Amino acid sequence: MKTAFQIPQKSYKTIPVRTNYIKPSQSYDIIIDALEDNVENNDFLVISETPIAISQGRIVDESQFKPSWAAYLLADWWSKYLWGYILGPLFGVKKRTVRNLKRLPAEARSHKELILRYYGWRHALKPASEAGVDLSNAPETYVSLLPEQPEKVVEDISSKIYSRTGKKVTVIVIDTDATYRFAGINFTSLPYAVSQIKSNLGIFAYLLGRIGTIQGPTPLAVSRAMGLEKILEVALMAEECQKENEINMETIYDMTRTFEEGFSGVTVDMLDSIPHTPAVIVRII
């Protein structure tokens, strides 16, 4: 599996937007407040999906889900053993992902149960990062779902920025789960994405992606109509900037290492004690 293109080296500028931890049901206007005078006309503002979802209160306590026999099967045999020891290495899955699958904790059973109830087998069969449900950046035994109506979110944020600054900014919400390309078709395993990407494929996208090319993170919504190639390019720029400017907490294992706590021991106060980069300004130059 290959990455489709390289990021242009001298055609853009990225500006990280730093905030405190956005708490459940706290307005995402905190992101707009943090822009200050940094935005210019025709900038892009690329926002991660998790802070938007958490601000919408889209969090669920996994400990309330009693695992069924199907959840045991998916967590203990399908993901941990079959994908961790056989299919993962065979299909060239990242070594870090394979390592994490091999040490899946008992809590993974409740996680699989949540995925089954909310999204069904198509997504539950994906060995990791199912349906965009984020285990990192959420406290205790909570996880965040994908944002609700992201199209309205990007329009709202774009309108507020224009109202406050007079600047026309294109807002994009992205998820780090990959968009793939194969046989001329762009697709993702996520339940939804921008209209140019075929979505809600779950395990089928994950498998086909093994022989396709990675296009970059998946854009969920964009505040104005534009070509997919440009959207993906801007999204990839923003993702690289976030990796450089934020403590690495892509997975729950990264989060527990950061705070030296168990899976259920990370609190809101801990999350609020570190810097966050929920958004990036991308300026084409």
PDB file of C-alpha atoms in Angstrom:
ATOM      1  CA  MET A   1       0.000   0.000   0.000  1.00  0.00           C
ATOM      2  CA  LYS A   2       1.442   3.345  -1.066  1.00  0.00           C
ATOM      3  CA  THR A   3       0.829   7.008  -0.335  1.00  0.00           C
ATOM      4  CA  ALA A   4      -0.492   8.642  -3.483  1.00  0.00           C
ATOM      5  CA  PHE A   5       1.376  11.944  -3.462  1.00  0.00           C
ATOM      6  CA  GLN A   6       3.959  14.003  -1.629  1.00  0.00           C
ATOM      7  CA  ILE A   7       3.180  17.289   0.076  1.00  0.00           C
ATOM      8  CA  PRO A   8       4.368  20.328  -1.923  1.00  0.00           C
ATOM      9  CA  GLN A   9       7.313  21.864  -0.105  1.00  0.00           C
ATOM     10  CA  LYS A  10       7.028  25.595  -0.953  1.00  0.00           C
ATOM     11  CA  SER A  11       3.432  26.213  -1.950  1.00  0.00           C
ATOM     12  CA  TYR A  12       1.748  26.628   1.413  1.00  0.00           C
ATOM     13  CA  LYS A  13       2.029  27.896   4.962  1.00  0.00           C
ATOM     14  CA  THR A  14       0.518  26.172   7.981  1.00  0.00           C
ATOM     15  CA  ILE A  15      -0.372  27.905  11.243  1.00  0.00           C
ATOM     16  CA  PRO A  16      -1.373  25.723  14.226  1.00  0.00           C
ATOM     17  CA  VAL A  17      -4.411  26.879  16.202  1.00  0.00           C
ATOM     18  CA  ARG A  18      -3.843  26.056  19.872  1.00  0.00           C
ATOM     19  CA  THR A  19      -6.516  25.843  22.573  1.00  0.00           C
ATOM     20  CA  ASN A  20      -7.177  24.211  25.900  1.00  0.00           C
ATOM     21  CA  TYR A  21      -8.916  20.846  25.902  1.00  0.00           C
ATOM     22  CA  ILE A  22     -12.421  21.275  24.506  1.00  0.00           C
ATOM     23  CA  LYS A  23     -14.708  19.726  27.083  1.00  0.00           C
ATOM     24  CA  PRO A  24     -17.970  17.864  26.495  1.00  0.00           C
ATOM     25  CA  SER A  25     -20.743  20.260  25.413  1.00  0.00           C
ATOM     26  CA  GLN A  26     -18.363  23.261  25.436  1.00  0.00           C
ATOM     27  CA  SER A  27     -18.877  25.489  22.394  1.00  0.00           C
ATOM     28  CA  TYR A  28     -16.463  24.933  19.533  1.00  0.00           C
ATOM     29  CA  ASP A  29     -16.324  28.729  19.278  1.00  0.00           C
ATOM     30  CA  ILE A  30     -13.154  28.360  21.364  1.00  0.00           C
ATOM     31  CA  ILE A  31     -11.442  27.451  18.090  1.00  0.00           C
ATOM     32  CA  ILE A  32     -12.671  30.650  16.442  1.00  0.00           C
ATOM     33  CA  ASP A  33     -11.568  32.666  19.490  1.00  0.00           C
ATOM     34  CA  ALA A  34      -8.057  31.224  19.146  1.00  0.00           C
ATOM     35  CA  LEU A  35      -7.679  32.375  15.547  1.00  0.00           C
ATOM     36  CA  GLU A  36      -7.108  35.993  16.639  1.00  0.00           C
ATOM     37  CA  ASP A  37      -5.860  37.982  13.634  1.00  0.00           C
ATOM     38  CA  ASN A  38      -4.155  35.033  11.957  1.00  0.00           C
ATOM     39  CA  VAL A  39      -6.667  34.345   9.188  1.00  0.00           C
ATOM     40  CA  GLU A  40      -6.596  35.946   5.759  1.00  0.00           C
ATOM     41  CA  ASN A  41      -8.960  35.849   2.813  1.00  0.00           C
ATOM     42  CA  ASN A  42      -8.975  32.484   1.030  1.00  0.00           C
ATOM     43  CA  ASP A  43      -7.337  30.623   3.926  1.00  0.00           C
ATOM     44  CA  PHE A  44      -8.386  27.101   4.821  1.00  0.00           C
ATOM     45  CA  LEU A  45      -9.219  26.176   8.412  1.00  0.00           C
ATOM     46  CA  VAL A  46      -8.849  22.421   8.886  1.00  0.00           C
ATOM     47  CA  ILE A  47     -10.387  21.046  12.103  1.00  0.00           C
ATOM     48  CA  SER A  48     -10.052  17.581  13.604  1.00  0.00           C
ATOM     49  CA  GLU A  49     -13.293  15.712  14.056  1.00  0.00           C
ATOM     50  CA  THR A  50     -12.795  14.756  17.717  1.00  0.00           C
ATOM     51  CA  PRO A  51     -12.971  18.241  19.320  1.00  0.00           C
ATOM     52  CA  ILE A  52     -16.089  18.992  17.278  1.00  0.00           C
ATOM     53  CA  ALA A  53     -17.733  15.726  18.350  1.00  0.00           C
ATOM     54  CA  ILE A  54     -16.829  16.278  21.999  1.00  0.00           C
ATOM     55  CA  SER A  55     -18.149  19.848  21.894  1.00  0.00           C
ATOM     56  CA  GLN A  56     -21.438  18.389  20.606  1.00  0.00           C
ATOM     57  CA  GLY A  57     -21.540  15.995  23.557  1.00  0.00           C
ATOM     58  CA  ARG A  58     -21.054  13.044  21.202  1.00  0.00           C
ATOM     59  CA  ILE A  59     -19.344  10.903  23.825  1.00  0.00           C
ATOM     60  CA  VAL A  60     -20.401   7.507  25.127  1.00  0.00           C
ATOM     61  CA  ASP A  61     -19.305   5.544  28.198  1.00  0.00           C
ATOM     62  CA  GLU A  62     -18.105   2.161  26.931  1.00  0.00           C
ATOM     63  CA  SER A  63     -18.181   0.639  30.392  1.00  0.00           C
ATOM     64  CA  GLN A  64     -21.992   0.614  30.155  1.00  0.00           C
ATOM     65  CA  PHE A  65     -21.898  -1.900  27.281  1.00  0.00           C
ATOM     66  CA  LYS A  66     -21.969  -5.510  28.401  1.00  0.00           C
ATOM     67  CA  PRO A  67     -20.113  -7.597  25.796  1.00  0.00           C
ATOM     68  CA  SER A  68     -22.126 -10.165  23.858  1.00  0.00           C
ATOM     69  CA  TRP A  69     -20.681 -13.409  22.506  1.00  0.00           C
ATOM     70  CA  ALA A  70     -20.130 -11.578  19.214  1.00  0.00           C
ATOM     71  CA  ALA A  71     -18.081  -8.862  20.956  1.00  0.00           C
ATOM     72  CA  TYR A  72     -15.918 -11.527  22.637  1.00  0.00           C
ATOM     73  CA  LEU A  73     -15.374 -13.206  19.275  1.00  0.00           C
ATOM     74  CA  LEU A  74     -14.459  -9.925  17.555  1.00  0.00           C
ATOM     75  CA  ALA A  75     -12.129  -8.663  20.286  1.00  0.00           C
ATOM     76  CA  ASP A  76     -10.420 -11.846  21.436  1.00  0.00           C
ATOM     77  CA  TRP A  77     -10.183 -13.923  18.272  1.00  0.00           C
ATOM     78  CA  TRP A  78     -10.789 -11.776  15.217  1.00  0.00           C
ATOM     79  CA  SER A  79      -8.871  -8.610  16.126  1.00  0.00           C
ATOM     80  CA  LYS A  80      -6.325  -9.790  18.699  1.00  0.00           C
ATOM     81  CA  TYR A  81      -5.255 -13.138  17.283  1.00  0.00           C
ATOM     82  CA  LEU A  82      -6.277 -13.385  13.631  1.00  0.00           C
ATOM     83  CA  TRP A  83      -5.360  -9.793  12.727  1.00  0.00           C
ATOM     84  CA  GLY A  84      -2.624  -9.371  15.326  1.00  0.00           C
ATOM     85  CA  TYR A  85      -0.688 -12.504  14.406  1.00  0.00           C
ATOM     86  CA  ILE A  86      -1.754 -13.548  10.888  1.00  0.00           C
ATOM     87  CA  LEU A  87      -3.751 -11.096   8.745  1.00  0.00           C
ATOM     88  CA  GLY A  88      -2.083  -7.919  10.007  1.00  0.00           C
ATOM     89  CA  PRO A  89       1.464  -8.930   9.041  1.00  0.00           C
ATOM     90  CA  LEU A  90       0.171 -10.624   5.869  1.00  0.00           C
ATOM     91  CA  PHE A  91      -1.610  -7.484   4.627  1.00  0.00           C
ATOM     92  CA  GLY A  92       1.214  -5.134   5.607  1.00  0.00           C
ATOM     93  CA  VAL A  93      -0.639  -3.363   8.416  1.00  0.00           C
ATOM     94  CA  LYS A  94       1.523  -0.860  10.315  1.00  0.00           C
ATOM     95  CA  LYS A  95       3.805  -2.528  12.853  1.00  0.00           C
ATOM     96  CA  ARG A  96       2.478  -0.235  15.579  1.00  0.00           C
ATOM     97  CA  THR A  97      -1.110  -1.291  14.825  1.00  0.00           C
ATOM     98  CA  VAL A  98      -0.151  -4.976  14.804  1.00  0.00           C
ATOM     99  CA  ARG A  99       1.637  -4.541  18.124  1.00  0.00           C
ATOM    100  CA  ASN A 100      -1.401  -2.843  19.646  1.00  0.00           C
ATOM    101  CA  LEU A 101      -3.742  -5.560  18.346  1.00  0.00           C
ATOM    102  CA  LYS A 102      -1.628  -8.255  19.984  1.00  0.00           C
ATOM    103  CA  ARG A 103      -2.076  -6.611  23.378  1.00  0.00           C
ATOM    104  CA  LEU A 104      -5.755  -5.675  23.177  1.00  0.00           C
ATOM    105  CA  PRO A 105      -7.097  -5.379  26.746  1.00  0.00           C
ATOM    106  CA  ALA A 106     -10.322  -6.880  28.060  1.00  0.00           C
ATOM    107  CA  GLU A 107     -11.975  -3.477  27.629  1.00  0.00           C
ATOM    108  CA  ALA A 108     -11.855  -4.062  23.867  1.00  0.00           C
ATOM    109  CA  ARG A 109     -14.877  -6.352  24.244  1.00  0.00           C
ATOM    110  CA  SER A 110     -17.068  -3.480  25.421  1.00  0.00           C
ATOM    111  CA  HIS A 111     -15.678  -1.343  22.621  1.00  0.00           C
ATOM    112  CA  LYS A 112     -16.661  -3.949  20.026  1.00  0.00           C
ATOM    113  CA  GLU A 113     -20.116  -4.175  21.587  1.00  0.00           C
ATOM    114  CA  LEU A 114     -20.558  -0.422  21.186  1.00  0.00           C
ATOM    115  CA  ILE A 115     -19.493  -0.622  17.532  1.00  0.00           C
ATOM    116  CA  LEU A 116     -21.909  -3.487  16.880  1.00  0.00           C
ATOM    117  CA  ARG A 117     -24.845  -1.616  18.382  1.00  0.00           C
ATOM    118  CA  TYR A 118     -24.130   1.745  16.743  1.00  0.00           C
ATOM    119  CA  TYR A 119     -22.686   0.709  13.384  1.00  0.00           C
ATOM    120  CA  GLY A 120     -23.115  -3.039  12.837  1.00  0.00           C
ATOM    121  CA  TRP A 121     -20.877  -5.844  11.623  1.00  0.00           C
ATOM    122  CA  ARG A 122     -19.515  -3.975   8.608  1.00  0.00           C
ATOM    123  CA  HIS A 123     -17.600  -1.666  10.926  1.00  0.00           C
ATOM    124  CA  ALA A 124     -17.095  -4.027  13.862  1.00  0.00           C
ATOM    125  CA  LEU A 125     -15.101  -6.406  11.627  1.00  0.00           C
ATOM    126  CA  LYS A 126     -12.499  -3.690  11.066  1.00  0.00           C
ATOM    127  CA  PRO A 127      -9.724  -4.687  13.492  1.00  0.00           C
ATOM    128  CA  ALA A 128      -9.029  -1.139  14.733  1.00  0.00           C
ATOM    129  CA  SER A 129     -10.243   2.480  14.407  1.00  0.00           C
ATOM    130  CA  GLU A 130     -13.765   1.279  13.746  1.00  0.00           C
ATOM    131  CA  ALA A 131     -16.284   3.779  12.340  1.00  0.00           C
ATOM    132  CA  GLY A 132     -14.176   6.758  13.386  1.00  0.00           C
ATOM    133  CA  VAL A 133     -14.897   6.149  17.087  1.00  0.00           C
ATOM    134  CA  ASP A 134     -12.010   7.788  18.962  1.00  0.00           C
ATOM    135  CA  LEU A 135     -10.683   6.242  22.157  1.00  0.00           C
ATOM    136  CA  SER A 136      -7.971   8.860  22.650  1.00  0.00           C
ATOM    137  CA  ASN A 137      -8.641  12.445  23.774  1.00  0.00           C
ATOM    138  CA  ALA A 138     -11.654  11.316  25.806  1.00  0.00           C
ATOM    139  CA  PRO A 139     -11.642  10.891  29.608  1.00  0.00           C
ATOM    140  CA  GLU A 140     -12.043   7.729  31.676  1.00  0.00           C
ATOM    141  CA  THR A 141     -14.000   5.028  29.805  1.00  0.00           C
ATOM    142  CA  TYR A 142     -15.621   7.434  27.354  1.00  0.00           C
ATOM    143  CA  VAL A 143     -15.131   7.481  23.591  1.00  0.00           C
ATOM    144  CA  SER A 144     -16.166  10.072  21.026  1.00  0.00           C
ATOM    145  CA  LEU A 145     -18.315   9.300  17.999  1.00  0.00           C
ATOM    146  CA  LEU A 146     -18.089  11.156  14.694  1.00  0.00           C
ATOM    147  CA  PRO A 147     -19.548  14.687  14.718  1.00  0.00           C
ATOM    148  CA  GLU A 148     -23.224  15.160  14.001  1.00  0.00           C
ATOM    149  CA  GLN A 149     -24.129  17.037  10.792  1.00  0.00           C
ATOM    150  CA  PRO A 150     -20.581  18.231  10.027  1.00  0.00           C
ATOM    151  CA  GLU A 151     -21.868  20.080   6.935  1.00  0.00           C
ATOM    152  CA  LYS A 152     -23.755  22.480   9.209  1.00  0.00           C
ATOM    153  CA  VAL A 153     -20.742  22.789  11.499  1.00  0.00           C
ATOM    154  CA  VAL A 154     -18.373  23.942   8.739  1.00  0.00           C
ATOM    155  CA  GLU A 155     -20.949  26.400   7.405  1.00  0.00           C
ATOM    156  CA  ASP A 156     -21.529  27.779  10.906  1.00  0.00           C
ATOM    157  CA  ILE A 157     -17.821  28.227  11.643  1.00  0.00           C
ATOM    158  CA  SER A 158     -17.141  29.798   8.246  1.00  0.00           C
ATOM    159  CA  SER A 159     -20.034  32.234   8.756  1.00  0.00           C
ATOM    160  CA  LYS A 160     -18.851  33.177  12.258  1.00  0.00           C
ATOM    161  CA  ILE A 161     -15.301  33.811  11.046  1.00  0.00           C
ATOM    162  CA  TYR A 162     -16.601  36.099   8.295  1.00  0.00           C
ATOM    163  CA  SER A 163     -18.875  37.911  10.757  1.00  0.00           C
ATOM    164  CA  ARG A 164     -15.991  38.545  13.172  1.00  0.00           C
ATOM    165  CA  THR A 165     -13.115  39.204  10.773  1.00  0.00           C
ATOM    166  CA  GLY A 166     -14.577  39.946   7.361  1.00  0.00           C
ATOM    167  CA  LYS A 167     -12.385  37.142   5.960  1.00  0.00           C
ATOM    168  CA  LYS A 168     -13.684  34.397   3.671  1.00  0.00           C
ATOM    169  CA  VAL A 169     -12.266  31.137   5.011  1.00  0.00           C
ATOM    170  CA  THR A 170     -12.958  27.613   3.771  1.00  0.00           C
ATOM    171  CA  VAL A 171     -13.557  25.278   6.707  1.00  0.00           C
ATOM    172  CA  ILE A 172     -12.845  21.543   6.488  1.00  0.00           C
ATOM    173  CA  VAL A 173     -13.466  18.884   9.134  1.00  0.00           C
ATOM    174  CA  ILE A 174     -11.230  15.824   8.772  1.00  0.00           C
ATOM    175  CA  ASP A 175     -10.752  12.401  10.338  1.00  0.00           C
ATOM    176  CA  THR A 176      -7.330  10.753  10.432  1.00  0.00           C
ATOM    177  CA  ASP A 177      -8.803   7.506   9.091  1.00  0.00           C
ATOM    178  CA  ALA A 178      -7.515   7.153   5.545  1.00  0.00           C
ATOM    179  CA  THR A 179      -9.110   7.821   2.215  1.00  0.00           C
ATOM    180  CA  TYR A 180      -7.919   5.225  -0.313  1.00  0.00           C
ATOM    181  CA  ARG A 181      -7.924   5.124  -4.098  1.00  0.00           C
ATOM    182  CA  PHE A 182      -8.209   2.031  -6.261  1.00  0.00           C
ATOM    183  CA  ALA A 183      -9.324   1.615  -9.888  1.00  0.00           C
ATOM    184  CA  GLY A 184     -10.091   5.332 -10.091  1.00  0.00           C
ATOM    185  CA  ILE A 185     -12.433   5.314  -7.077  1.00  0.00           C
ATOM    186  CA  ASN A 186     -11.831   7.183  -3.810  1.00  0.00           C
ATOM    187  CA  PHE A 187     -13.264   5.450  -0.760  1.00  0.00           C
ATOM    188  CA  THR A 188     -13.096   5.221   3.037  1.00  0.00           C
ATOM    189  CA  SER A 189     -14.246   2.860   5.745  1.00  0.00           C
ATOM    190  CA  LEU A 190     -15.845   5.740   7.687  1.00  0.00           C
ATOM    191  CA  PRO A 191     -19.665   5.991   7.937  1.00  0.00           C
ATOM    192  CA  TYR A 192     -19.645   9.227   5.935  1.00  0.00           C
ATOM    193  CA  ALA A 193     -17.346  11.636   4.087  1.00  0.00           C
ATOM    194  CA  VAL A 194     -17.559  14.405   1.486  1.00  0.00           C
ATOM    195  CA  SER A 195     -19.661  13.455  -1.531  1.00  0.00           C
ATOM    196  CA  GLN A 196     -16.683  12.733  -3.808  1.00  0.00           C
ATOM    197  CA  ILE A 197     -15.599   9.844  -1.554  1.00  0.00           C
ATOM    198  CA  LYS A 198     -17.495   6.562  -1.349  1.00  0.00           C
ATOM    199  CA  SER A 199     -18.064   5.949   2.352  1.00  0.00           C
ATOM    200  CA  ASN A 200     -19.571   3.567   4.910  1.00  0.00           C
ATOM    201  CA  LEU A 201     -17.617   0.581   3.556  1.00  0.00           C
ATOM    202  CA  GLY A 202     -16.145  -0.532   6.883  1.00  0.00           C
ATOM    203  CA  ILE A 203     -14.016  -3.671   6.615  1.00  0.00           C
ATOM    204  CA  PHE A 204     -14.407  -3.751   2.819  1.00  0.00           C
ATOM    205  CA  ALA A 205     -12.588  -0.416   2.417  1.00  0.00           C
ATOM    206  CA  TYR A 206      -9.930  -1.542   4.875  1.00  0.00           C
ATOM    207  CA  LEU A 207      -9.232  -4.696   2.878  1.00  0.00           C
ATOM    208  CA  LEU A 208      -9.331  -3.049  -0.539  1.00  0.00           C
ATOM    209  CA  GLY A 209      -7.147  -0.271   0.808  1.00  0.00           C
ATOM    210  CA  ARG A 210      -4.355  -2.823   1.303  1.00  0.00           C
ATOM    211  CA  ILE A 211      -3.850  -2.865  -2.481  1.00  0.00           C
ATOM    212  CA  GLY A 212      -4.873   0.731  -3.121  1.00  0.00           C
ATOM    213  CA  THR A 213      -3.073   3.998  -2.474  1.00  0.00           C
ATOM    214  CA  ILE A 214      -3.531   6.194   0.576  1.00  0.00           C
ATOM    215  CA  GLN A 215      -4.782   9.642  -0.424  1.00  0.00           C
ATOM    216  CA  GLY A 216      -4.508  11.138   3.076  1.00  0.00           C
ATOM    217  CA  PRO A 217      -6.927  11.777   5.957  1.00  0.00           C
ATOM    218  CA  THR A 218     -10.640  11.713   5.183  1.00  0.00           C
ATOM    219  CA  PRO A 219     -12.492  15.034   4.793  1.00  0.00           C
ATOM    220  CA  LEU A 220     -15.946  14.769   6.377  1.00  0.00           C
ATOM    221  CA  ALA A 221     -17.324  18.145   5.305  1.00  0.00           C
ATOM    222  CA  VAL A 222     -16.219  21.297   3.461  1.00  0.00           C
ATOM    223  CA  SER A 223     -17.866  24.712   3.677  1.00  0.00           C
ATOM    224  CA  ARG A 224     -17.698  25.399  -0.078  1.00  0.00           C
ATOM    225  CA  ALA A 225     -17.649  23.287  -3.221  1.00  0.00           C
ATOM    226  CA  MET A 226     -14.143  22.448  -4.452  1.00  0.00           C
ATOM    227  CA  GLY A 227     -12.228  19.666  -6.156  1.00  0.00           C
ATOM    228  CA  LEU A 228     -11.359  16.570  -4.138  1.00  0.00           C
ATOM    229  CA  GLU A 229      -7.661  16.690  -5.033  1.00  0.00           C
ATOM    230  CA  LYS A 230      -7.312  20.151  -3.483  1.00  0.00           C
ATOM    231  CA  ILE A 231      -9.331  19.124  -0.405  1.00  0.00           C
ATOM    232  CA  LEU A 232      -7.095  16.089   0.156  1.00  0.00           C
ATOM    233  CA  GLU A 233      -3.930  18.111  -0.363  1.00  0.00           C
ATOM    234  CA  VAL A 234      -4.976  20.738   2.185  1.00  0.00           C
ATOM    235  CA  ALA A 235      -6.108  18.044   4.647  1.00  0.00           C
ATOM    236  CA  LEU A 236      -2.745  16.292   4.393  1.00  0.00           C
ATOM    237  CA  MET A 237      -0.885  19.565   4.998  1.00  0.00           C
ATOM    238  CA  ALA A 238      -2.925  20.175   8.137  1.00  0.00           C
ATOM    239  CA  GLU A 239      -2.421  16.639   9.424  1.00  0.00           C
ATOM    240  CA  GLU A 240       1.356  16.932   9.091  1.00  0.00           C
ATOM    241  CA  CYS A 241       1.299  20.259  10.936  1.00  0.00           C
ATOM    242  CA  GLN A 242      -0.718  18.760  13.796  1.00  0.00           C
ATOM    243  CA  LYS A 243       1.736  15.884  14.144  1.00  0.00           C
ATOM    244  CA  GLU A 244       4.552  18.394  14.516  1.00  0.00           C
ATOM    245  CA  ASN A 245       2.751  20.674  16.981  1.00  0.00           C
ATOM    246  CA  GLU A 246       0.825  18.371  19.309  1.00  0.00           C
ATOM    247  CA  ILE A 247       1.703  15.651  21.782  1.00  0.00           C
ATOM    248  CA  ASN A 248       1.210  12.377  19.936  1.00  0.00           C
ATOM    249  CA  MET A 249      -2.028  10.818  21.154  1.00  0.00           C
ATOM    250  CA  GLU A 250      -3.253   9.121  17.998  1.00  0.00           C
ATOM    251  CA  THR A 251      -4.228   6.005  19.933  1.00  0.00           C
ATOM    252  CA  ILE A 252      -5.369   5.200  23.448  1.00  0.00           C
ATOM    253  CA  TYR A 253      -1.954   3.617  24.046  1.00  0.00           C
ATOM    254  CA  ASP A 254      -0.269   6.943  23.254  1.00  0.00           C
ATOM    255  CA  MET A 255      -2.629   8.672  25.688  1.00  0.00           C
ATOM    256  CA  THR A 256      -1.963   6.250  28.528  1.00  0.00           C
ATOM    257  CA  ARG A 257       1.806   6.577  28.005  1.00  0.00           C
ATOM    258  CA  THR A 258       1.539  10.369  28.038  1.00  0.00           C
ATOM    259  CA  PHE A 259      -0.233  10.441  31.407  1.00  0.00           C
ATOM    260  CA  GLU A 260       1.212   7.190  32.828  1.00  0.00           C
ATOM    261  CA  GLU A 261      -2.291   6.011  33.633  1.00  0.00           C
ATOM    262  CA  GLY A 262      -4.415   2.977  32.842  1.00  0.00           C
ATOM    263  CA  PHE A 263      -7.110   2.939  30.183  1.00  0.00           C
ATOM    264  CA  SER A 264      -9.764   4.356  32.523  1.00  0.00           C
ATOM    265  CA  GLY A 265      -7.541   6.639  34.602  1.00  0.00           C
ATOM    266  CA  VAL A 266      -7.230   9.669  32.321  1.00  0.00           C
ATOM    267  CA  THR A 267      -9.339  12.601  33.551  1.00  0.00           C
ATOM    268  CA  VAL A 268     -10.558  15.830  31.962  1.00  0.00           C
ATOM    269  CA  ASP A 269      -8.094  17.772  34.135  1.00  0.00           C
ATOM    270  CA  MET A 270      -5.221  15.678  32.796  1.00  0.00           C
ATOM    271  CA  LEU A 271      -6.321  16.269  29.226  1.00  0.00           C
ATOM    272  CA  ASP A 272      -6.626  19.993  29.966  1.00  0.00           C
ATOM    273  CA  SER A 273      -3.056  20.093  31.307  1.00  0.00           C
ATOM    274  CA  ILE A 274      -1.432  19.639  27.899  1.00  0.00           C
ATOM    275  CA  PRO A 275      -1.549  21.827  24.762  1.00  0.00           C
ATOM    276  CA  HIS A 276      -3.999  20.919  22.014  1.00  0.00           C
ATOM    277  CA  THR A 277      -4.032  21.784  18.326  1.00  0.00           C
ATOM    278  CA  PRO A 278      -7.614  21.091  17.236  1.00  0.00           C
ATOM    279  CA  ALA A 279      -7.238  23.076  14.020  1.00  0.00           C
ATOM    280  CA  VAL A 280      -4.687  24.306  11.493  1.00  0.00           C
ATOM    281  CA  ILE A 281      -4.803  27.306   9.162  1.00  0.00           C
ATOM    282  CA  VAL A 282      -3.522  26.356   5.713  1.00  0.00           C
ATOM    283  CA  ARG A 283      -2.550  29.199   3.420  1.00  0.00           C
ATOM    284  CA  ILE A 284      -1.679  28.600  -0.224  1.00  0.00           C
ATOM    285  CA  ILE A 285       1.254  30.869  -1.206  1.00  0.00           C
TER     286      ILE A 285
END
